[in-house]
mmCIF file of C-alpha atoms in Angstrom:
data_model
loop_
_atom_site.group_PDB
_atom_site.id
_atom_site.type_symbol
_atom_site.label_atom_id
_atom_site.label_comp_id
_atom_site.label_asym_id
_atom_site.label_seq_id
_atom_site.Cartn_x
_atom_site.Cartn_y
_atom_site.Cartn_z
ATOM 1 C CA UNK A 233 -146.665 111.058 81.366
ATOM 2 C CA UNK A 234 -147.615 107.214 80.017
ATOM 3 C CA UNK A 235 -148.922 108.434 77.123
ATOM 4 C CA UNK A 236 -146.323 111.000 76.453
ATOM 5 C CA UNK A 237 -143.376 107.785 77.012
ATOM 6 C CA UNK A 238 -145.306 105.298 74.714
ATOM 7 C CA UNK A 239 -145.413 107.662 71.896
ATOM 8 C CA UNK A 240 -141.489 108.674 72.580
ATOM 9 C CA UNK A 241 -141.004 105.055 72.422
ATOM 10 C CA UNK A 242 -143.093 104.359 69.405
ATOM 11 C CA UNK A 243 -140.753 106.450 67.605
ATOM 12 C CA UNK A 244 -137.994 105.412 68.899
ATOM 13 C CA UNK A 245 -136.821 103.160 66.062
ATOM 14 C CA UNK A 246 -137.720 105.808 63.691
ATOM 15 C CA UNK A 247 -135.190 108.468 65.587
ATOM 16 C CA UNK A 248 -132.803 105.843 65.805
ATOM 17 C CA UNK A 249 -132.518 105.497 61.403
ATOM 18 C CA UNK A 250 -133.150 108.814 60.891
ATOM 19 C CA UNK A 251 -130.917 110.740 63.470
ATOM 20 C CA UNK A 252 -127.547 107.957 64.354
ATOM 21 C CA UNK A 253 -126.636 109.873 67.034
ATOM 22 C CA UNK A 254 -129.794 108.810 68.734
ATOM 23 C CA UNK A 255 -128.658 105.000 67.732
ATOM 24 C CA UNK A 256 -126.615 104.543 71.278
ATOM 25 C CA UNK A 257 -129.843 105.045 73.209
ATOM 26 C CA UNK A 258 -131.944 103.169 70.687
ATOM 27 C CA UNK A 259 -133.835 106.232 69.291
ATOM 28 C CA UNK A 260 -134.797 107.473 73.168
ATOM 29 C CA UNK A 261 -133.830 111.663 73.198
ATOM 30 C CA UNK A 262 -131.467 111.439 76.391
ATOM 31 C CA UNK A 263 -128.499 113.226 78.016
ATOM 32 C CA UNK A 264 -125.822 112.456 79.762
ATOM 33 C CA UNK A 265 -126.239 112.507 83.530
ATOM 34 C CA UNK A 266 -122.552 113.531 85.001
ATOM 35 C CA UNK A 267 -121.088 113.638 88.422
ATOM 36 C CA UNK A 268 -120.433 117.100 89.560
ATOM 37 C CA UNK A 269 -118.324 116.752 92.565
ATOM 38 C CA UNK A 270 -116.477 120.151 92.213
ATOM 39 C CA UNK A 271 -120.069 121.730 92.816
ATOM 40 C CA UNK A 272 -121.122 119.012 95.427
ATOM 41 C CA UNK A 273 -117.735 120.086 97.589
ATOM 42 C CA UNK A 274 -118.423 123.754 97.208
ATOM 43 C CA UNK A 275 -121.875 123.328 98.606
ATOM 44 C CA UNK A 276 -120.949 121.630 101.837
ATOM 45 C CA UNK A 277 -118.431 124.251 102.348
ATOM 46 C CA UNK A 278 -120.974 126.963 101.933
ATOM 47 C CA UNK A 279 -123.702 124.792 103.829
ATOM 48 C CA UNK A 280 -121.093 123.986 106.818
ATOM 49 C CA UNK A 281 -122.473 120.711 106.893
ATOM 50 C CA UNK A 282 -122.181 117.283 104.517
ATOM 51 C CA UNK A 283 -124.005 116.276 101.770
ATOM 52 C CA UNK A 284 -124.705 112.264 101.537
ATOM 53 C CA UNK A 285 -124.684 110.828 98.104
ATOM 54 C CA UNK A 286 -123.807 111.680 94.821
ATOM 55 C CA UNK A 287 -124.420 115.277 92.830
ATOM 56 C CA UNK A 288 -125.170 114.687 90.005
ATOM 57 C CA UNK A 289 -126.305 116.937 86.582
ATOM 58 C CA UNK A 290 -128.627 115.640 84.162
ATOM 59 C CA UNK A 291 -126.770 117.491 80.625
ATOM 60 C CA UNK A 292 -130.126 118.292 78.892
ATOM 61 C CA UNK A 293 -128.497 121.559 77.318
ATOM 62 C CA UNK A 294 -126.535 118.992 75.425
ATOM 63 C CA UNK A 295 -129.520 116.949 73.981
ATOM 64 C CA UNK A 296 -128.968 115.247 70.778
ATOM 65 C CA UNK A 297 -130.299 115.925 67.366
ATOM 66 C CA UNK A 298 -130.378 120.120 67.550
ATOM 67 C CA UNK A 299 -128.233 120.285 70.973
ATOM 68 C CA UNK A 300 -130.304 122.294 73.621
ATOM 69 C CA UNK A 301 -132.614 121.818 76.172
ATOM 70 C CA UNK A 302 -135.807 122.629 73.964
ATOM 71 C CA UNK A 303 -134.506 119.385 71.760
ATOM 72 C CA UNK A 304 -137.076 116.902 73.399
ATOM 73 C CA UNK A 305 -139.675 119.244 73.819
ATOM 74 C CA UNK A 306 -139.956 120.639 70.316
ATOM 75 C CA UNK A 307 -139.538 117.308 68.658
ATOM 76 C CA UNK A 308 -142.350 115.884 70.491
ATOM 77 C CA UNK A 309 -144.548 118.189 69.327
ATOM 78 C CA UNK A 310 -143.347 117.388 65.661
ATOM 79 C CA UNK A 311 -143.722 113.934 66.259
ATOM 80 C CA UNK A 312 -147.151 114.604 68.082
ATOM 81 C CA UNK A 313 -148.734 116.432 65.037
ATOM 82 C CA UNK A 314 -147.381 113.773 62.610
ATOM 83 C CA UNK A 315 -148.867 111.149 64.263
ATOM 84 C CA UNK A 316 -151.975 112.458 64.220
ATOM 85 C CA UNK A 317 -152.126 113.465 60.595
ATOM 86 C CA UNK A 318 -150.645 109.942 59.332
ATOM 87 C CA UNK A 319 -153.063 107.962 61.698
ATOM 88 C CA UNK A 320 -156.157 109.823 60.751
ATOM 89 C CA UNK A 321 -155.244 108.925 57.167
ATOM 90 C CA UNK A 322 -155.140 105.382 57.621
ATOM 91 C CA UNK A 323 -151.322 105.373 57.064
ATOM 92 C CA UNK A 324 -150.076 104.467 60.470
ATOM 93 C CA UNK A 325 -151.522 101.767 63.031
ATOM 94 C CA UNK A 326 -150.158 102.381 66.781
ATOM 95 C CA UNK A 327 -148.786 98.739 66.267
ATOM 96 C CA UNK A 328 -146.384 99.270 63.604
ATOM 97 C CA UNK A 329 -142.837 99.836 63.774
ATOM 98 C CA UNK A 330 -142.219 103.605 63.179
ATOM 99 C CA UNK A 331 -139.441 103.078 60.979
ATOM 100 C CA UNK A 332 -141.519 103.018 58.206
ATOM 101 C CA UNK A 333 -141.551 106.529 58.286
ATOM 102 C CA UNK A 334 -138.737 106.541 56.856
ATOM 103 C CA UNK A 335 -140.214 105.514 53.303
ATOM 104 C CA UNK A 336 -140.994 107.610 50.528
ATOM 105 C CA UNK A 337 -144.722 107.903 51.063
ATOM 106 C CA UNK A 338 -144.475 109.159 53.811
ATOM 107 C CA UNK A 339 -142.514 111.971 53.192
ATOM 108 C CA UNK A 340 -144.832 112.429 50.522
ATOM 109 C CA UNK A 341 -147.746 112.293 52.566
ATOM 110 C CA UNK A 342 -146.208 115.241 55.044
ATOM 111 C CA UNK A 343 -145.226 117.675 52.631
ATOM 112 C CA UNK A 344 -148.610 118.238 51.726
ATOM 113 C CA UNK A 345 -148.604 120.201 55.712
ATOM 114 C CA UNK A 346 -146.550 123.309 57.102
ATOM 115 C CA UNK A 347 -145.129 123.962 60.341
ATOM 116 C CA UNK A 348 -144.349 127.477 61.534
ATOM 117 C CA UNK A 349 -142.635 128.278 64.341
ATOM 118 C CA UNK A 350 -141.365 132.093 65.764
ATOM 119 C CA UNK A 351 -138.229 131.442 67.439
ATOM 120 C CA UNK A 352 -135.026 133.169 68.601
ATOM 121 C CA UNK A 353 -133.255 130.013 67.967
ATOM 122 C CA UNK A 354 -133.073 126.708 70.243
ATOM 123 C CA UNK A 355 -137.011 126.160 70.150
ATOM 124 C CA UNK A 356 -136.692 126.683 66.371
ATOM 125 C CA UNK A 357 -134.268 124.302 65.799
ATOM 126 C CA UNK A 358 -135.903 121.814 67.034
ATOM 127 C CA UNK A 359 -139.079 122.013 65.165
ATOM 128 C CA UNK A 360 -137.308 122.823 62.196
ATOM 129 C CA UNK A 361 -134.901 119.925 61.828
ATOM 130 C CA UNK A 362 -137.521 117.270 63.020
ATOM 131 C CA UNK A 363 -140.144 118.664 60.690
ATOM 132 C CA UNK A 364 -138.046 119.073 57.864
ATOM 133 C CA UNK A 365 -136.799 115.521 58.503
ATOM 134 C CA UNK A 366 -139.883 113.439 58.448
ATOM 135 C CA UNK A 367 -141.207 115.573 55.573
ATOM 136 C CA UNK A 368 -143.475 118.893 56.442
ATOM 137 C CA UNK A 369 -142.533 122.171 54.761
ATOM 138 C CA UNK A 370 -141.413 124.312 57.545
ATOM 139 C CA UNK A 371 -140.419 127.783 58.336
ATOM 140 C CA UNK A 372 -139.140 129.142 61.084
ATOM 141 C CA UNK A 373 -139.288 133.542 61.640
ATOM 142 C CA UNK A 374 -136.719 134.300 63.463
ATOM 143 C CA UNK A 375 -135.686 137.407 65.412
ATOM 144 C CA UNK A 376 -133.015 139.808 65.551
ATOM 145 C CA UNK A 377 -131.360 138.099 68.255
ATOM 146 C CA UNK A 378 -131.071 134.788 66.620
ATOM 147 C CA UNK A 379 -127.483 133.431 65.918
ATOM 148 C CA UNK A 380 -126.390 133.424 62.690
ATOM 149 C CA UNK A 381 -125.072 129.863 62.966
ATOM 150 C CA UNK A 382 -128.425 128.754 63.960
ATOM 151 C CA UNK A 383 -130.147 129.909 60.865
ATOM 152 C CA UNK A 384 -126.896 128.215 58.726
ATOM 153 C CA UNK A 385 -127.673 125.542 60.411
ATOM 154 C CA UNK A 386 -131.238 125.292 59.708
ATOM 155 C CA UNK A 387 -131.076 126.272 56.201
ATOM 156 C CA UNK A 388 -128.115 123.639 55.833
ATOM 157 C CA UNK A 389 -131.693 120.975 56.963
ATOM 158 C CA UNK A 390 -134.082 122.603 54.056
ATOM 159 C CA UNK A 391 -135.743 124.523 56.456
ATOM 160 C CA UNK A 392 -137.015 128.262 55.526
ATOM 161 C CA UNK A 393 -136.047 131.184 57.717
ATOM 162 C CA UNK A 394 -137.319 134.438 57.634
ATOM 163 C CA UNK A 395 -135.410 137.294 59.612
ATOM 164 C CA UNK A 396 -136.935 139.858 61.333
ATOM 165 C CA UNK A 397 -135.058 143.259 62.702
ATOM 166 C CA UNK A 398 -137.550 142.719 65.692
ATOM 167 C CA UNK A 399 -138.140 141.222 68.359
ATOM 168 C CA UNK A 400 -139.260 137.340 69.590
ATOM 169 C CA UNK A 401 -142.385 138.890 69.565
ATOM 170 C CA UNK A 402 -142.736 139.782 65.917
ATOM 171 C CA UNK A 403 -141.650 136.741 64.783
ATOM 172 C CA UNK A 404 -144.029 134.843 66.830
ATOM 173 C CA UNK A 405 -147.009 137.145 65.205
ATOM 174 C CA UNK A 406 -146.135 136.700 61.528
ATOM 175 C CA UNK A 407 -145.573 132.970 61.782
ATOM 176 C CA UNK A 408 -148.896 133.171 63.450
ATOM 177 C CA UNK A 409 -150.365 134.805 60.254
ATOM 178 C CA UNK A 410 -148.593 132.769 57.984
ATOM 179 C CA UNK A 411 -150.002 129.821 59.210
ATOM 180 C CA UNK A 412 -153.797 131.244 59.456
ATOM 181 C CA UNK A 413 -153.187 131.635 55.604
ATOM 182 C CA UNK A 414 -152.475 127.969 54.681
ATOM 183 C CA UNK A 415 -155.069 125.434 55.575
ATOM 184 C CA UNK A 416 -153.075 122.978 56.033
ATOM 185 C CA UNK A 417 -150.004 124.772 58.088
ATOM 186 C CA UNK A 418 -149.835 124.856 61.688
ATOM 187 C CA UNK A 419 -148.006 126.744 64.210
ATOM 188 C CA UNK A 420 -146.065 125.293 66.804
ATOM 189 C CA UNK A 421 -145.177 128.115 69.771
ATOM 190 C CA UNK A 422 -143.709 127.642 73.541
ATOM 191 C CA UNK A 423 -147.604 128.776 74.078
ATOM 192 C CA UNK A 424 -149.695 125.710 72.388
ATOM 193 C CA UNK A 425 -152.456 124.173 74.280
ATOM 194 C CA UNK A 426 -149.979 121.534 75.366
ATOM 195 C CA UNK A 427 -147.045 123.889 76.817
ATOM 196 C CA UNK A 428 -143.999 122.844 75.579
ATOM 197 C CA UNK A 429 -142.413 123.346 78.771
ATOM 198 C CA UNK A 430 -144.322 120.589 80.230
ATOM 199 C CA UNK A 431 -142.662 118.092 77.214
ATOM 200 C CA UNK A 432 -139.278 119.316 77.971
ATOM 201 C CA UNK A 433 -138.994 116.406 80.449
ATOM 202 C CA UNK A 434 -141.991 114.693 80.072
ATOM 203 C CA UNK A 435 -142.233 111.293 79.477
ATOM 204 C CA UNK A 436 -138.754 109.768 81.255
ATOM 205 C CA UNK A 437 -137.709 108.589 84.402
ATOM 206 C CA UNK A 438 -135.386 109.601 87.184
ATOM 207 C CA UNK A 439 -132.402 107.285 87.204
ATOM 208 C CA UNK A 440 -132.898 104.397 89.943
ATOM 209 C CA UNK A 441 -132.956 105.676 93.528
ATOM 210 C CA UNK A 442 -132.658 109.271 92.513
ATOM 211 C CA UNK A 443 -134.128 111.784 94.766
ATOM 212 C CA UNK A 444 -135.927 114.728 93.346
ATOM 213 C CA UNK A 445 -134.460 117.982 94.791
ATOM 214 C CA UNK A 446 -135.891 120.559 92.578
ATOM 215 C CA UNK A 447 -139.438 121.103 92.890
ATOM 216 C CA UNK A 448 -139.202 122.661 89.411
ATOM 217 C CA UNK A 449 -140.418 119.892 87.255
ATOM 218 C CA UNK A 450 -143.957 121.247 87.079
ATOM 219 C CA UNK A 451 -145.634 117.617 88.401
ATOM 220 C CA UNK A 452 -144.654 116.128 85.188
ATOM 221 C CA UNK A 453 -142.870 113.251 87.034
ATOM 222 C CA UNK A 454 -138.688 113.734 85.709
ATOM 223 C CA UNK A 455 -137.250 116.160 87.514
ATOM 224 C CA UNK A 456 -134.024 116.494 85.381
ATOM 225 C CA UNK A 457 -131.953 119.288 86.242
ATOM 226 C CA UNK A 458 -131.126 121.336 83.217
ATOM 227 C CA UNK A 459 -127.505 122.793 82.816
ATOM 228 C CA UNK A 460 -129.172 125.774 80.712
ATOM 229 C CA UNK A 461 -131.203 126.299 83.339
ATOM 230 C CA UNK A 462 -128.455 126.711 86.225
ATOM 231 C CA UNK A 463 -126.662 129.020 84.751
ATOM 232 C CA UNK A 464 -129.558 131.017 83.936
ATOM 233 C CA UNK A 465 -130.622 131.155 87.436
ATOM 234 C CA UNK A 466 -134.132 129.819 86.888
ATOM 235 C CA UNK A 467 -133.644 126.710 88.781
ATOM 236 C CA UNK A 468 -132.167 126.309 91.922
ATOM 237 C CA UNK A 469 -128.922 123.739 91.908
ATOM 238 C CA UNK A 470 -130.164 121.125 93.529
ATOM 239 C CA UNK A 471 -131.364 118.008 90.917
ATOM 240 C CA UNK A 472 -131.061 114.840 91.643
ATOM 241 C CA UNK A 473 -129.425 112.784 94.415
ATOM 242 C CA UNK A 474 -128.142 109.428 94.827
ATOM 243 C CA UNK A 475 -128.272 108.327 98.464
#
């Protein structure tokens, strides 16, 4: 979880330059953490009993840059690979300000790589706008059940997408072999060594005094409650509590 914060926040003033609407929380990937007292009321009426503090819903399905819960988990994994390949070249030194990603050379440095991802569309647009905007040539295969706005969206960033008529499945496979191809291409699934699940909330805090309810954070230490999630029915509605 340390290690996974101190690289967030190495990059931090790069995210901030390169993606404003990051600027307000001084490049940190963060959501909005709202009082949900409609919810909080119908609970105690259901529970026949009170519930002390304050309900409260942490808004990751709203993350910045590409808007969905899989934001700060894809992106780290961009960020992740970069850093590697830019500090094994001698390019980058842990001490310097990140912002200097933002020249030239290094763009010119990262489009010598590819990233690949098979996506039906929220984990792809994450690694596709992040990779395209520090400088790697990426593609994303997506499935038949992507939105169509999605793949606008990435094109609209320089990124590649293939359709598919199949499923996730497919997509997943021939990113897989399009990556095997190129030497210097990797491929960036929901199933790399380091799950992206557990870098969905990796690597920040509770709030002060808040309580973790879920039991659904996988021991990665931030139990944020994800608005996706609830209404998916994966988590159960309890996040985090004030009191």
């Amino acid at each position: 979880m340390e290690d996974a914060r101190a690289r967030l926040n190495r990059f931090a003033p790069y995210l901030a330059k390169a993606f404003p609407e990051t600027a307000a929380t001084n490049g940190i990937i963060e959501s909005e953490l709202v009082a949900i007292p409609a919810m909080h009321r119908r609970l105690e009426k259901e529970s026949g009993a009170p519930l002390p503090g304050t309900l409260l819903l942490k808004k990751d399905s709203h993350l910045p840059i590409s808007g969905s819960i899989k934001a700060r988990g894809g992106i780290y994994e961009v960020l992740t690979h970069a850093e590697k390949l830019a500090l094994d070249a001698g390019l980058l030194n842990l001490n310097d300000d990140y912002s200097i990603l933002l020249e030239p050379r290094f763009k010119a440095f990262f489009s010598q790589y590819s990233i690949a991802v098979g996506s039906t569309g929220n984990l792809g647009m994450s690694i596709g706008i992040m990779s395209a905007r520090i400088g790697f040539k990426v593609t994303v295969h997506m499935s038949a059940d992507a939105r169509e706005w999605k793949k606008s969206r990435l094109r609209s960033h320089g990124v590649t997408v293939v359709e598919y008529e199949q499923d996730y499945g497919v997509a997943v496979e021939q990113g897989r072999k399009a990556a095997e191809n190129d030497p210097n291409a990797s491929l960036l699934t929901m199933k790399t060594p380091a799950p992206l699940f557990f870098r969905l909330c990796r690597g920040r805090r509770a709030p002060e005094g808040a309580v973790c309810r879920t039991g659904s954070c996988g021991g990665c230490g931030s139990p944020a409650l994800c608005l996706s999630a609830v209404r998916r029915g994966r988590w159960p509605w309890w996040g985090w509590r004030l009191g």
